[in-house]
């Protein structure tokens, strides 16, 4: 019999993501480093909708703050992180339809991110993003 994995404190992780997002937007951390850190711990399985929305807002605000989306922003991420990022892009594109969404990023920026992630991650990235059963 194995030991159970320790429970993840999503509240603390999401607060850290909010701080990182603020630093990225203000220029204190570069976007590649910020995205890597924010996509390391995803609150997957968290049942607390406000925590999920706060995390999505942090990530989407970083994406929305970028004027020119560069492939290097995505290519430095792991395949799994690219898939998570694509899931957040889909979430951002659907935010205007989500009554619980706390942030609605511009669709034009989300489509730029989609195209860049697709160039780097290919069809597999899209398939992993749309086939995940748990919501972000």
Short mmCIF file of C-alpha atoms in Angstrom, two decimals:
data_model
loop_
_atom_site.label_atom_id
_atom_site.label_comp_id
_atom_site.label_asym_id
_atom_site.label_seq_id
_atom_site.Cartn_x
_atom_site.Cartn_y
_atom_site.Cartn_z
CA UNK A 1 0.00 0.00 0.00
CA UNK A 2 1.31 3.38 -1.00
CA UNK A 3 1.05 6.62 0.82
CA UNK A 4 -1.44 9.22 -0.32
CA UNK A 5 -0.02 12.25 -2.05
CA UNK A 6 -0.12 15.35 0.13
CA UNK A 7 -3.04 17.65 -0.57
CA UNK A 8 -2.16 20.69 -2.63
CA UNK A 9 -3.00 24.05 -1.10
CA UNK A 10 -4.53 25.67 -4.18
CA UNK A 11 -5.26 28.92 -2.35
CA UNK A 12 -1.56 29.50 -1.72
CA UNK A 13 -0.62 28.41 -5.26
CA UNK A 14 -3.18 30.75 -6.82
CA UNK A 15 -2.07 33.67 -4.64
CA UNK A 16 1.47 33.05 -5.89
CA UNK A 17 0.15 33.01 -9.48
CA UNK A 18 -1.54 36.38 -8.91
CA UNK A 19 1.76 37.82 -7.61
CA UNK A 20 3.67 36.40 -10.59
CA UNK A 21 1.09 37.80 -13.02
CA UNK A 22 1.45 41.24 -11.44
CA UNK A 23 5.24 41.06 -11.74
CA UNK A 24 5.08 39.93 -15.38
CA UNK A 25 2.66 42.71 -16.31
CA UNK A 26 4.84 45.31 -14.56
CA UNK A 27 7.99 43.95 -16.26
CA UNK A 28 9.63 42.50 -13.15
CA UNK A 29 9.65 38.95 -14.53
CA UNK A 30 9.92 37.97 -18.18
CA UNK A 31 6.93 36.29 -19.74
CA UNK A 32 8.64 32.92 -20.32
CA UNK A 33 9.65 32.59 -16.67
CA UNK A 34 6.26 33.79 -15.45
CA UNK A 35 4.30 31.36 -17.60
CA UNK A 36 6.52 28.44 -16.57
CA UNK A 37 5.95 29.18 -12.90
CA UNK A 38 2.22 29.76 -13.29
CA UNK A 39 1.71 26.58 -15.33
CA UNK A 40 3.68 24.37 -12.91
CA UNK A 41 0.77 24.03 -10.47
CA UNK A 42 -2.69 23.94 -12.03
CA UNK A 43 -5.67 23.82 -9.65
CA UNK A 44 -7.09 20.82 -11.48
CA UNK A 45 -9.57 19.00 -9.30
CA UNK A 46 -10.19 22.05 -7.12
CA UNK A 47 -13.90 22.36 -6.37
CA UNK A 48 -13.75 26.02 -5.32
CA UNK A 49 -14.95 28.05 -8.35
CA UNK A 50 -13.63 31.42 -7.07
CA UNK A 51 -10.13 29.92 -6.76
CA UNK A 52 -10.35 28.50 -10.30
CA UNK A 53 -11.55 31.84 -11.67
CA UNK A 54 -8.86 33.79 -9.79
CA UNK A 55 -6.18 31.52 -11.26
CA UNK A 56 -7.64 31.85 -14.76
CA UNK A 57 -7.78 35.63 -14.36
CA UNK A 58 -4.09 35.72 -13.39
CA UNK A 59 -2.98 33.65 -16.39
CA UNK A 60 -5.33 35.34 -18.85
CA UNK A 61 -4.30 38.81 -17.69
CA UNK A 62 -0.68 37.93 -18.51
CA UNK A 63 -1.71 36.66 -21.94
CA UNK A 64 -3.82 39.78 -22.57
CA UNK A 65 -0.93 42.07 -21.60
CA UNK A 66 1.26 40.81 -24.45
CA UNK A 67 1.09 42.91 -27.60
CA UNK A 68 3.21 40.65 -29.82
CA UNK A 69 3.04 36.92 -29.12
CA UNK A 70 6.42 35.29 -29.82
CA UNK A 71 7.03 31.58 -30.38
CA UNK A 72 9.76 31.69 -27.72
CA UNK A 73 7.06 32.33 -25.11
CA UNK A 74 5.61 28.90 -25.90
CA UNK A 75 8.63 26.88 -27.06
CA UNK A 76 10.30 27.18 -23.64
CA UNK A 77 7.30 25.44 -22.02
CA UNK A 78 7.01 21.68 -21.61
CA UNK A 79 4.47 19.83 -23.75
CA UNK A 80 2.19 19.56 -20.73
CA UNK A 81 2.50 23.28 -19.99
CA UNK A 82 1.72 24.08 -23.63
CA UNK A 83 -1.45 21.99 -23.32
CA UNK A 84 -2.45 23.80 -20.11
CA UNK A 85 -1.81 27.13 -21.80
CA UNK A 86 -4.02 26.10 -24.73
CA UNK A 87 -6.75 25.16 -22.25
CA UNK A 88 -6.54 28.63 -20.73
CA UNK A 89 -6.75 30.19 -24.20
CA UNK A 90 -9.96 28.22 -24.80
CA UNK A 91 -11.21 29.34 -21.39
CA UNK A 92 -10.40 32.94 -22.32
CA UNK A 93 -12.24 32.63 -25.62
CA UNK A 94 -15.31 31.33 -23.79
CA UNK A 95 -15.11 33.83 -20.92
CA UNK A 96 -17.73 36.16 -22.36
CA UNK A 97 -20.26 33.32 -22.12
CA UNK A 98 -19.24 32.32 -18.57
CA UNK A 99 -21.23 34.15 -15.88
CA UNK A 100 -18.61 33.25 -13.26
CA UNK A 101 -15.68 34.63 -15.28
CA UNK A 102 -13.97 37.52 -13.52
CA UNK A 103 -11.90 38.58 -16.54
CA UNK A 104 -12.73 38.58 -20.25
CA UNK A 105 -9.59 38.94 -22.37
CA UNK A 106 -9.74 40.41 -25.88
CA UNK A 107 -10.54 37.65 -28.39
CA UNK A 108 -8.00 39.03 -30.87
CA UNK A 109 -5.17 38.45 -28.38
CA UNK A 110 -6.48 34.98 -27.51
CA UNK A 111 -6.46 34.02 -31.20
CA UNK A 112 -2.85 35.24 -31.50
CA UNK A 113 -1.96 32.99 -28.58
CA UNK A 114 -3.91 30.10 -30.11
CA UNK A 115 -2.01 30.42 -33.41
CA UNK A 116 1.36 30.60 -31.70
CA UNK A 117 0.68 27.65 -29.40
CA UNK A 118 -0.60 25.66 -32.37
CA UNK A 119 2.55 26.45 -34.41
CA UNK A 120 4.74 25.17 -31.59
CA UNK A 121 2.59 22.37 -30.13
CA UNK A 122 0.74 21.15 -33.21
CA UNK A 123 -2.46 19.14 -33.39
CA UNK A 124 -1.59 17.15 -30.27
CA UNK A 125 -1.65 20.26 -28.13
CA UNK A 126 -5.13 21.15 -29.34
CA UNK A 127 -6.37 17.59 -28.86
CA UNK A 128 -5.01 17.38 -25.31
CA UNK A 129 -6.61 20.73 -24.47
CA UNK A 130 -10.07 19.90 -25.78
CA UNK A 131 -10.15 16.32 -24.51
CA UNK A 132 -9.34 17.03 -20.83
CA UNK A 133 -12.30 16.11 -18.68
CA UNK A 134 -11.59 18.31 -15.68
CA UNK A 135 -12.27 22.00 -15.99
CA UNK A 136 -9.83 24.74 -15.15
#
